[in-house]
Structure formats: C-alpha cells, structure tokens
XYZ file of C-alpha atoms in Angstrom:
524
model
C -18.015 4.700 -8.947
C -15.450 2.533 -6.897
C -16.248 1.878 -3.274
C -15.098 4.453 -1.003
C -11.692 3.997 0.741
C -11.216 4.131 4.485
C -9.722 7.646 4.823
C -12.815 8.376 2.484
C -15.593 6.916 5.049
C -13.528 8.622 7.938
C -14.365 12.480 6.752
C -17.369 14.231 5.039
C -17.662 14.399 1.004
C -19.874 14.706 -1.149
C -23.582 16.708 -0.446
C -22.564 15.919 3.204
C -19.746 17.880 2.954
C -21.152 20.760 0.949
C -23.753 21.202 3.301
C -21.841 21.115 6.123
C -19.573 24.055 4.332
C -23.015 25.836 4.402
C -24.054 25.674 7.796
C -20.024 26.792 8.802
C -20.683 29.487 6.490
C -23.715 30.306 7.761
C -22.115 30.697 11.058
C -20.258 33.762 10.171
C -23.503 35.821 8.941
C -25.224 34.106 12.073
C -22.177 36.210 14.090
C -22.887 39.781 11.964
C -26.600 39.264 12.119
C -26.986 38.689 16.046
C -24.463 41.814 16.205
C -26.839 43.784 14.325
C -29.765 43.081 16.003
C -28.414 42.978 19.490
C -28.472 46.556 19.910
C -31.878 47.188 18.737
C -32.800 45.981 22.304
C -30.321 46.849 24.126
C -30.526 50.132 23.686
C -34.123 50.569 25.064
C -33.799 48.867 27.993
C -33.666 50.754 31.105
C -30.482 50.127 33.043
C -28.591 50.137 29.674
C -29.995 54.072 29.689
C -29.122 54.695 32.974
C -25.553 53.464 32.767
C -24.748 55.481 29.933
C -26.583 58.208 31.660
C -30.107 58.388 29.174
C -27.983 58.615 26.495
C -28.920 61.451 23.242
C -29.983 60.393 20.071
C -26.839 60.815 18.772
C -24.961 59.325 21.153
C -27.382 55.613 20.408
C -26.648 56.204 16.742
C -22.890 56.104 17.446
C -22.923 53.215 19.677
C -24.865 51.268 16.832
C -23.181 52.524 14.148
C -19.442 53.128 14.578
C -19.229 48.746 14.456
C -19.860 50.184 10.349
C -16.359 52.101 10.799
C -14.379 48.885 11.622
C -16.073 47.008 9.210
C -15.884 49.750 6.074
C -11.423 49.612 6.839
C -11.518 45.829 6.526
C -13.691 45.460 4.101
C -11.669 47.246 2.052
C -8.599 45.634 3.107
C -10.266 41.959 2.716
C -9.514 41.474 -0.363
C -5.801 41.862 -0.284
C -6.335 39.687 2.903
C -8.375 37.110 1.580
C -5.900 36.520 -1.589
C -2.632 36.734 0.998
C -4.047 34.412 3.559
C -6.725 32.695 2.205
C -10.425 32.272 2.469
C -10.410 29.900 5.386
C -7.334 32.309 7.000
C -9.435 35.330 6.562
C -12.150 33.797 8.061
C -10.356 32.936 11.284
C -8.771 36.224 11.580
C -12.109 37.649 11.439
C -13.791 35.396 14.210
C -10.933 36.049 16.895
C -11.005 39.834 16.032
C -15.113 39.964 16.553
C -14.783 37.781 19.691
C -12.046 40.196 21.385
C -14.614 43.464 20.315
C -17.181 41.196 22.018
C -15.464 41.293 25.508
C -14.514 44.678 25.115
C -18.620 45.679 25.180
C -19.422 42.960 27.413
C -17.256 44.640 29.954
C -17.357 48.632 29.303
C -16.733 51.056 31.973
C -18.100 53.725 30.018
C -19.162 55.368 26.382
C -15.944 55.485 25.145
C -14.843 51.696 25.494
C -18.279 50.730 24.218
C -17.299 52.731 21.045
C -13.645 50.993 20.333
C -15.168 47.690 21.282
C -17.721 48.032 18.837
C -15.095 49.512 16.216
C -13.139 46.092 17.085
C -16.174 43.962 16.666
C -16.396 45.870 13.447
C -13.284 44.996 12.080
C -14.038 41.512 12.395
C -17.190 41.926 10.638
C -15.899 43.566 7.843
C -13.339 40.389 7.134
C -16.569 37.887 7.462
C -18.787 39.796 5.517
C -16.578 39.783 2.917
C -15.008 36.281 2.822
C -18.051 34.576 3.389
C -19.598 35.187 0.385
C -16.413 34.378 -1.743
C -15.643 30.960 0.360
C -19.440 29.937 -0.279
C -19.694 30.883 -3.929
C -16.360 29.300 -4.479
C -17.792 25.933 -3.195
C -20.543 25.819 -4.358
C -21.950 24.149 -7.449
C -23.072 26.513 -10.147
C -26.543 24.568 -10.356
C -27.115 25.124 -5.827
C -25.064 28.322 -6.081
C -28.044 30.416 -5.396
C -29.529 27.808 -2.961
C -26.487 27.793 -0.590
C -25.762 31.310 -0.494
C -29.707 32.143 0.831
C -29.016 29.752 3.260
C -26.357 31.463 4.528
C -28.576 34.627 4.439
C -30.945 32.621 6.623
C -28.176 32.254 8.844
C -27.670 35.608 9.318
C -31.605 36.489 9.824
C -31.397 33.852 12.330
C -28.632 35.275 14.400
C -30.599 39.148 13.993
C -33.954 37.208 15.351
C -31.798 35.235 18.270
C -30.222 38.462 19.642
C -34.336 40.004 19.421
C -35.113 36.856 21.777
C -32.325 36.941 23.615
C -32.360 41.080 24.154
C -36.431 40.312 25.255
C -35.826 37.767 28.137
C -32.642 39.306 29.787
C -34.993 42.565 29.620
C -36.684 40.889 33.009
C -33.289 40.691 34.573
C -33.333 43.499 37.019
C -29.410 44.591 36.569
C -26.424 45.871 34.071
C -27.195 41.773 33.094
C -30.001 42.585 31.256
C -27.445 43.712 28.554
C -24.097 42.500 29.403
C -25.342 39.281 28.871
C -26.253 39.494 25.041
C -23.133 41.254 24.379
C -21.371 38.491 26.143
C -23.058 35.822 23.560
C -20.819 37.724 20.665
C -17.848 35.944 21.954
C -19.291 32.629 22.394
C -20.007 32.501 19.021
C -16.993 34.364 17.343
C -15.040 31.133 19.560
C -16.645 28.730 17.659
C -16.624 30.320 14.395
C -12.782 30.305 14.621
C -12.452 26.551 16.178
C -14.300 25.710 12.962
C -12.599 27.175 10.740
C -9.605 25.272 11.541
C -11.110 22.484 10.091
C -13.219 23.064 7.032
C -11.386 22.745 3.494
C -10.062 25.787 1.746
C -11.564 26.957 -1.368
C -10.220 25.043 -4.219
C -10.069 27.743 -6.442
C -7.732 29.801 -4.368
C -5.506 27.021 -3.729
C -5.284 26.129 -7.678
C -5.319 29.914 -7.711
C -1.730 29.706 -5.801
C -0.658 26.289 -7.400
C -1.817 24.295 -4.600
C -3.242 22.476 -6.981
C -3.004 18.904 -5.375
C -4.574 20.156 -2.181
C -7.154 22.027 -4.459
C -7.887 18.936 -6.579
C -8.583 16.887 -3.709
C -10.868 19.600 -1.924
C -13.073 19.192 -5.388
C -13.369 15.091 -5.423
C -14.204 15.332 -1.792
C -17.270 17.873 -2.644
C -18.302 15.503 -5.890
C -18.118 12.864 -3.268
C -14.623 11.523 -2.723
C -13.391 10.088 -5.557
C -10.757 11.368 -7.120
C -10.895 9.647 -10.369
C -14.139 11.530 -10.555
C -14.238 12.502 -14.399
C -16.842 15.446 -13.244
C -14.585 16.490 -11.042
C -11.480 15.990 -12.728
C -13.153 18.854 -15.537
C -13.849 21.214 -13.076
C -10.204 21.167 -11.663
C -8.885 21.179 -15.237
C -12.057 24.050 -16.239
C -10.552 26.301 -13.118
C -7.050 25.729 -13.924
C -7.267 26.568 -17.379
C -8.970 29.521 -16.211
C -6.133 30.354 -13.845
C -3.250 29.778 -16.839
C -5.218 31.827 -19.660
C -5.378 34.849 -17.063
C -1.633 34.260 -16.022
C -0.207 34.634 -19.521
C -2.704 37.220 -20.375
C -0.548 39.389 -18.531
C -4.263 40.736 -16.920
C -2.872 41.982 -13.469
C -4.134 42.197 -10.372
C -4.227 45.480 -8.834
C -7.317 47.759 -7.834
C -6.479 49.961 -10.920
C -6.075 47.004 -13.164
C -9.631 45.738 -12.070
C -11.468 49.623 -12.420
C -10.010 49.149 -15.664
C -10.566 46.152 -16.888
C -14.014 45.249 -14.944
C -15.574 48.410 -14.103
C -19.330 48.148 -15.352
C -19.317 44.475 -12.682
C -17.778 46.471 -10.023
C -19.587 48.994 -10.197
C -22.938 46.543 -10.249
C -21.416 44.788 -7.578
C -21.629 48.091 -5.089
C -25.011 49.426 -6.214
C -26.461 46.180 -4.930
C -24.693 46.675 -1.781
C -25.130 50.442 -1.625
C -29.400 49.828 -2.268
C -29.401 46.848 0.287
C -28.727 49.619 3.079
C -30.889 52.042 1.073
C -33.823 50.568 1.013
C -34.219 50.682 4.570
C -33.265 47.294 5.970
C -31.398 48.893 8.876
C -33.664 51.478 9.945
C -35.589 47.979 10.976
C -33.203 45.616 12.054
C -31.076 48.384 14.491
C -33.910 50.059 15.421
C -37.303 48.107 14.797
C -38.300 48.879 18.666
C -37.654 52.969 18.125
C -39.918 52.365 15.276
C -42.468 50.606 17.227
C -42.622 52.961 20.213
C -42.921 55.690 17.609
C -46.317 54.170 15.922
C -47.563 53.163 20.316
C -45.662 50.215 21.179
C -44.090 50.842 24.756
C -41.168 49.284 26.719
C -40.587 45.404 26.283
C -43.737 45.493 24.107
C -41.996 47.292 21.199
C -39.131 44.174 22.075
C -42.035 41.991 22.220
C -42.980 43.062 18.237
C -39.925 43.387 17.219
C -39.225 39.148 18.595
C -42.297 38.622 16.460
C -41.609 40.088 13.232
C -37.974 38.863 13.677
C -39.595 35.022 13.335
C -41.370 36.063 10.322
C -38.329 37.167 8.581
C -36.791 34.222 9.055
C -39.586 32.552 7.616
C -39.624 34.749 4.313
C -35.658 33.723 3.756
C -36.634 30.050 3.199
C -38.813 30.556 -0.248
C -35.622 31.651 -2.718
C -34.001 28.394 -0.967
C -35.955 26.265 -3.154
C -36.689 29.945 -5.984
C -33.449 31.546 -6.662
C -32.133 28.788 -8.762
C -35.521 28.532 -10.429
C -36.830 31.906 -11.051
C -33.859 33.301 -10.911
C -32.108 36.652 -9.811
C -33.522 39.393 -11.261
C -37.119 38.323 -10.954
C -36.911 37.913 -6.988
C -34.968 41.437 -6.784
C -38.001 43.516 -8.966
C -40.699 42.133 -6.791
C -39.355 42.639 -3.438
C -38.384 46.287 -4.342
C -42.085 46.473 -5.004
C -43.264 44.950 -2.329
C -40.757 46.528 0.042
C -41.545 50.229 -1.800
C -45.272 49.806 -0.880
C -44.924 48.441 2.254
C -42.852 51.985 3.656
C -44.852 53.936 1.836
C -48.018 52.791 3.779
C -45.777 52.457 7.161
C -44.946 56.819 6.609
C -48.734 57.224 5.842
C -50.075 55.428 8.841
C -47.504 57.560 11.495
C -48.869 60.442 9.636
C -52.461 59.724 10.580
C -51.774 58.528 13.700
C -55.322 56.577 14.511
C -55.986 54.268 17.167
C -55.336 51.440 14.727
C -51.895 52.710 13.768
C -49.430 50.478 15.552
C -50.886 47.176 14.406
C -51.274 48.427 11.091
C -47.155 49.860 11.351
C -46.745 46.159 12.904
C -48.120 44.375 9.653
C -46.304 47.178 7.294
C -42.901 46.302 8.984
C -43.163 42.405 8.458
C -44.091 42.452 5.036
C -41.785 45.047 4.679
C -38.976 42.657 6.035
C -40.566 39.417 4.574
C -39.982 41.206 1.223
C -36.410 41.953 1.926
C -36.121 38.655 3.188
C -36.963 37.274 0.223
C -35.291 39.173 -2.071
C -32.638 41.873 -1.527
C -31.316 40.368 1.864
C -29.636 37.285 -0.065
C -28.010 39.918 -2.462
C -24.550 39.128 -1.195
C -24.437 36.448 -3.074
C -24.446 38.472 -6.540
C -21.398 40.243 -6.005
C -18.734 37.221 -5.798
C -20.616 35.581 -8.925
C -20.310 38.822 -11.574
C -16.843 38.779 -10.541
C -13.653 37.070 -12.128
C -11.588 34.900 -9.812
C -8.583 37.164 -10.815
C -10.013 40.408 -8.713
C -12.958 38.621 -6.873
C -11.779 39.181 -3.602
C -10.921 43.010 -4.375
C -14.086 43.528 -5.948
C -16.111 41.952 -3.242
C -13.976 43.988 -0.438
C -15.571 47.284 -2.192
C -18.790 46.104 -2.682
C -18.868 45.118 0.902
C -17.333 48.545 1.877
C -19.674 50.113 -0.262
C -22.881 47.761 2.105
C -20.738 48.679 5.393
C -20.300 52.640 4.266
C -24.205 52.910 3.285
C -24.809 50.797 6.713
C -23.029 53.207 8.736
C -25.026 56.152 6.818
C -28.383 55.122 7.668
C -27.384 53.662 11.276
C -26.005 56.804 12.282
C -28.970 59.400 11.100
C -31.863 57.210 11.441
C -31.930 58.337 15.339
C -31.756 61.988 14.514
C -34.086 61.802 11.062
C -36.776 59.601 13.210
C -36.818 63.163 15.611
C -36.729 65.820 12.636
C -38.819 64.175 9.877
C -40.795 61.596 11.687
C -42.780 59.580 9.526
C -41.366 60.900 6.269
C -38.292 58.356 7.119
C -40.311 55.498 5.684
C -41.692 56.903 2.312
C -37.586 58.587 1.705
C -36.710 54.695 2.337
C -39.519 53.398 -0.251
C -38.280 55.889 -2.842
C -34.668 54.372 -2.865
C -36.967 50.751 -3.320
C -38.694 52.427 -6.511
C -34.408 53.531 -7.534
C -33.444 49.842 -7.145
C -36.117 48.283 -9.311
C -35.583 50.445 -11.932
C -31.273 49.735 -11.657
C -31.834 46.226 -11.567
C -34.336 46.292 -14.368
C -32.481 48.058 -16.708
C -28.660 47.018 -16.044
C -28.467 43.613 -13.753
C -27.863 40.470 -16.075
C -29.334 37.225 -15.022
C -26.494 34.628 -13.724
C -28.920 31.735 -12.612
C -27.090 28.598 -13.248
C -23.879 30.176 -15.268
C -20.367 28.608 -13.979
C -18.025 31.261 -12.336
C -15.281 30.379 -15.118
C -18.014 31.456 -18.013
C -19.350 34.649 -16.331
C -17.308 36.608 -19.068
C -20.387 35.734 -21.513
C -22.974 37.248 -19.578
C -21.570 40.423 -19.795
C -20.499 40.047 -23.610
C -16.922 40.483 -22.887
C -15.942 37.392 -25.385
C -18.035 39.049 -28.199
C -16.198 42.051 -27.538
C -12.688 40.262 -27.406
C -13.755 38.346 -30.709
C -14.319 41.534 -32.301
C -11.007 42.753 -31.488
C -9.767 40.260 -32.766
C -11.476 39.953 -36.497
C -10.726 43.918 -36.567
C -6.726 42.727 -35.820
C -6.838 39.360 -38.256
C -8.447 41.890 -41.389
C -4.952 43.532 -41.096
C -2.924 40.213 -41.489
C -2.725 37.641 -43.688
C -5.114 35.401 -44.890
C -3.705 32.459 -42.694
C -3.170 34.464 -39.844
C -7.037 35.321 -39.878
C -7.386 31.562 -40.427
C -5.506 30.918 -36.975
C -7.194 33.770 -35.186
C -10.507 31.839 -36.106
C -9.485 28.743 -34.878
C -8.357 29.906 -31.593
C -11.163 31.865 -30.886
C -13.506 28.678 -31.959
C -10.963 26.658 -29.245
C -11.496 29.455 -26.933
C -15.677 28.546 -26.606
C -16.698 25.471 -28.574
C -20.206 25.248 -29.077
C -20.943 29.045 -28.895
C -20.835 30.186 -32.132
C -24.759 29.041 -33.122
C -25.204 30.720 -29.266
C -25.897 34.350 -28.694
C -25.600 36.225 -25.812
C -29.221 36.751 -25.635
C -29.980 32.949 -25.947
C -27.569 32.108 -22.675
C -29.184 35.112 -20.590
C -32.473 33.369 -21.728
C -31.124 30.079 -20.031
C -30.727 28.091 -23.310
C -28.285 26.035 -22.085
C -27.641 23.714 -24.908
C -24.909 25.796 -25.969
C -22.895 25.692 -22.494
C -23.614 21.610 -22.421
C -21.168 21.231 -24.692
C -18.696 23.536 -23.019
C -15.036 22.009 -22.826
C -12.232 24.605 -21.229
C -9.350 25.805 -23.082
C -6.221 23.211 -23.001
C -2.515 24.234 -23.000
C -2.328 22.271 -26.410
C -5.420 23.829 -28.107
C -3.514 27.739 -28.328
C-alpha cells in the first residue's frame, strides 16, 4: 500500500476511524439508556414525591412512560427521515430534539410540563434509536458487524448504569436538586451528540444510495484505511453500487406497501425481536429496578443503592458477545439468554411469594443474572433488525421494528406500576413466560446472519432460490436459447453458488461466498 498522503495523516481512517464511528454511535444509545434509567431513581426520591404531590401509581407510570409516545411517532417516521436527510442528518435532528425535552424536565413547574417534556425527549429518542443501528451496521464490516453493534449496546447499558449513580449521589442533596440535576445531564449529552455529528462521515451506502457516489467512495477507502486505490475497497463500492443499480431497474419500489409486500416474513422478524426485547421484562428492571427492590425489603436509597450495583454488573455481562457474537453467532446467544433470563423471573416471582427473611438478597441475585442474561443476549438485538433488511427499505423497516420496541416499551412502562399493586409477584413469572415465547420464535424461525455481507442477505432467506425458480418455470415456456440466456444470467447473478446450498451458507461454509464477485452492468 502507498504511503499515506498528508490530508490522509491529518484525519482518522482505517480501524481508527471505525472505532471512533463506534464510540459516536455509542453516544446516542449512551443518551436513550441514561434517559431510561434516570427515572428509576428519580422517582423514589423524596422531594421528587413531594413536588408532584406523592404522586399515584399511575401518575409515575405516565411520567416514565409517555417518553415511549414521542418515540413510537418518530420511530415510525424515521425511516422516511433517515432516507430524506440522511443517517448523519437524522442523527442530529434527534440529539437537538432530546436536548430541548431535556430542559423542558429539568425545569417543570408541574405534572403536565414534565409529561410534554418527556414526550419531546421522546421524539428524539425515537430518531436515535432508529438511525443508530442503520448508521452502525452500514459501517461496519460484515466480519466486526456483530462486534460493533454490542458495543454500542454497551454504550447504552452504560448511560442506564450512569443515570443509577448519578440518581444515588444527588439523592443526599437535600432539595428539588436531588432530581433536577440528573435531568439536567440529558442536555449535556444530547449537546454533544449533535456537535459530533457534524463531523463524523455519512454512511456510504446512503450516499451511493443517492448517487453521491464520490463522497461515498471516499467514506469507504477512509474506513479500509485511506487509500483509495484500495482494490478491497474499490469491490465493496462497486459490490454496493451494483446492488443499488440491480434494485433501480428492477423497478422494486420503495414504499411501506411495496416492502409488506415484497419483504414481509424479515419485517415481520425484525418487530418480534423488538416486540420480545420489551416482553421479556427488561423494563420492568431498568425503569423500575428500585420499586422492585423495595417490594422484596430494600428501603429508600438502599433499593438505589442495589439497583447502582446490579447496574455495574450489567455492564459487565455486555462485554462477552463483544469478543462471541461474531463467533458463536446470533441465534445461539439469543436461546440461552431466554433461558437464563426465563429462570431467573421465574425464581424472582417465587421468592416474593414466600417472602422469607432471605428474600431480598435472593430477589437481588435473581435480578442481576436476570439482567446479565439480557445483557448478554437480547439487549444487543438491535443490531438484527438493520442486517435482515435490504438497503432498499432498511430504514422503513427498522422505523417499525423500532416502533414496534418503543410501542411494547410504553406497554410494560405504563402497567408495570399498577400490575406490581394488583398481581404482585406474579409480574415476574408472566415476564419469564414471554422468555420461554422468544426461545421457541427464535428457534424455530430466526436465520443465522453471522458474518453474511448486507448486499448477500437475500440468500439467507432463500429469496434467490425462489427468484431462480421463477425463472426456470418462465425459460421452460421459451425457447431453447432463451432458457440458455436465462441460465447464464442467473449463473452471472451469484458465481460460485451453484455447488452452494442454502443450508451450507447458514452452516457458515463460506467457501462458496469467497468467491463472490457482484453483478456488473456488462454481465446482464
């Protein structure tokens, strides 16, 4: 490789770069995990409850939940934002939007302004929890795909377990401080979230996507390290662009309709892993966890005290599918934590029920395996969504699976309050029962994409057998040479694949897609 010119040395490429993409990315889940968790504490602490005079149960599950509201409309509208504006527009837009709903809790008069700042914050949420995904599994090598996207996960446990620590020592501040304060730190952070994103790269595949394709060409030689004779890098620009071109004059459009259609079985995927994320109790933890301690004998900043604790843990458990995800793979990792996660509620319900003097250490040591196991497992499931998906409709099928995470959010936010006063410790075992539900979806339906590029994800889910077979059912009807030249474009289409099942690529024989070459413009 030639030495690095002087505008090269002057910026980040290469693993320098992509890492630093990470830790940007990361960022933005740090900013929707500290604004999940900040209200677990918050809401506990005495002057918070006497300024919102002792508040009902349903009038805490509002306050925590209604942020879901905001985030369910943009969600939804994310993807149409994300392909109109960009993934590094989207991402700013987001960041000023969450900072503003910031303020607007840090300096409530009452209920009611709490409520529309957290429906603000919300809206900004929903763009970020969206985007983020997409920008980071649009950057991201197909080999450290899985790597980079539970870092950003870890970024997000991070900024839950910060707002824990932070909600725990303002609780000795004796004044409305004790919680204006951590509400104040939302806009910090939303404030540097959008002066960064000013100056990271856009993805590469949405600017090819919109025929920047200069500006997306050189985004990819900076990430393979700056060179943009780069013959690696030159194939993935021409393997994304060809991409881009065969969709084009496809005539495959765009539209919500178009992608129901056309992708319905990934879509669909896409939200159940959302949807079960919520449903297998995540939130009852992270928004409540010191509700859920009091309830098993924890008192006051003790139950803040536990919930710091097992906060550090879960951090902890986020780090292992770093270094696993990529190795053992998807499905693997989401079967055992549902197990793990199943059992560990299931025990958490049965020792509330028998309520013995050793019952809140043993709830304690339930809830952090319980959120080691989602740590390790479900929580990085954002990144599956964005992968199963074509680049044609992946930012409108990510905006529903996200407003499918952000409509089951608001669900179990909202009625965990009232269902930990009706049914008590049943909660837990209802939550281990949707565990048992995921394990057997992801068993029987989720294909394995470890290591498979974003441009061949069409394989997985045996959509180019099923176009081949269209197309032998079309050639029997024509000529002999037509069904010649429907052969030899389909062999164009996927060289090396014919000796290649579908089962031997979901197996990870790879020898197959090692000889992959992208359709050309002269090979139809």
């Amino acid at each position: 490789m030639p030495p690095a010119s002087p505008s090269t040395r002057s910026r980040l490429v290469g693993q320098p770069l992509l890492y630093a993409i990470s830790v940007f990315a990361s960022l933005g889940v740090f900013l929707f995990g500290y604004d999940q968790g900040v209200m677990s504490g918050v809401i506990t602490g005495p002057y918070f409850r006497k300024y919102f005079n002792e508040p009902t149960a349903i009038e805490v599950g509002t306050m925590v939940a209604v942020l879901e509201i905001g985030a369910f409309v943009t969600s939804v509208a994310a993807g149409r934002v994300g392909d109109t504006l960009g993934r590094r527009g989207t991402l700013f837009s987001g960041a000023v939007v969450f900072a503003i709903g910031g303020a607007i809790q840090t300096f409530t008069p009452g209920f009611w302004v709490m409520v529309v700042g957290r429906i603000i914050s919300g809206l900004g949420v929903g763009l970020l929890s969206t985007i983020v995904p997409i920008y980071q599994s649009e950057i991201s090598p197909p080999n450290h795909r899985g790597a980079l996207a539970c870092m950003e996960f870890t970024g997000n446990i991070f900024g839950y377990a910060s707002s824990v620590w932070i909600d725990y020592f303002c609780s000795f501040i004796e004044s409305d401080l004790s919680w204006r304060i951590p509400l104040f730190i939302q806009c910090v952070i939303g404030a540097i979230l959008a002066l960064g994103s000013l100056v990271m790269p856009e993805s590469p595949r949405w600017l090819i996507d919109v025929d920047r394709d200069e500006e997306g060409m050189r985004v990819i030689a900076d990430l393979h390290g700056g060179d943009p004779e780069d013959l690696v890098a030159k194939a993935e620009f021409q393997e994304i662009k060809d991409r881009v071109t065969y969709e084009r004059e496809s005539g495959e459009g765009r539209t919500y309709a178009v992608m129901w259609k056309r992708y319905k079985k990934r879509v669909l995927l896409a939200m159940s892993s959302q949807a079960f994320a919520q449903l297998n109790g995540i939130n009852v933890i992270s928004y409540y966890a010191p509700r859920v301690f009091e309830e098993a004998g924890w008192i006051g900043r003790d139950a803040i005290l536990m919930t710091g604790i097992n906060a550090i843990i879960y951090i902890l458990s986020t780090l292992p599918p770093w270094y696993l995800v990529d190795r053992w793979g998807r499905r693997f990792i989401l079967l055992s934590g549902a197990v793990v996660m199943a059992l560990s509620l299931g025990l958490t319900g049965w020792w509330m029920y028998i309520d013995v003097p050793e019952t809140p250490r043993a709830v304690v040591i339930c809830v952090i395996v319980f959120n080691a196991a989602f740590g390790y497992s479900w929580g990085p499931i954002p990144l599956y969504p964005p992968e199963i998906l074509p680049l044609s409709v992946r930012a409108k099928g990510v905006s529903l699976s996200t407003a499918t995470n952000w409509a089951f959010n608001f669900l179990v936010g909202e009625m965990t309050p009232e269902l930990q006063e009706l049914i008590e410790w049943r909660l837990y075992p209802m939550h281990g029962f949707f565990c048992v539900c995921s394990f057997i979806l992801v068993y029987f339906l989720y294909p394995e994409t470890k290591g498979v590029p974003l441009e061949e994800m069409d394989a997985v889910f045996g959509e180019e057998e099923l176009e081949e077979r269209l197309e032998e059912e079309e050639s029997e009807r024509a000529s002999l040479m037509s069904r010649r030249s429907s052969r030899s474009r389909r062999s164009a289409r996927l060289p090396g694949a014919s000796g290649q099942g579908l089962v031997s690529r979901l197996l990870g024989r790879t020898d197959g897609r090692a000889s992959y070459e992208p359709i050309r413009d002269g090979d139809e």
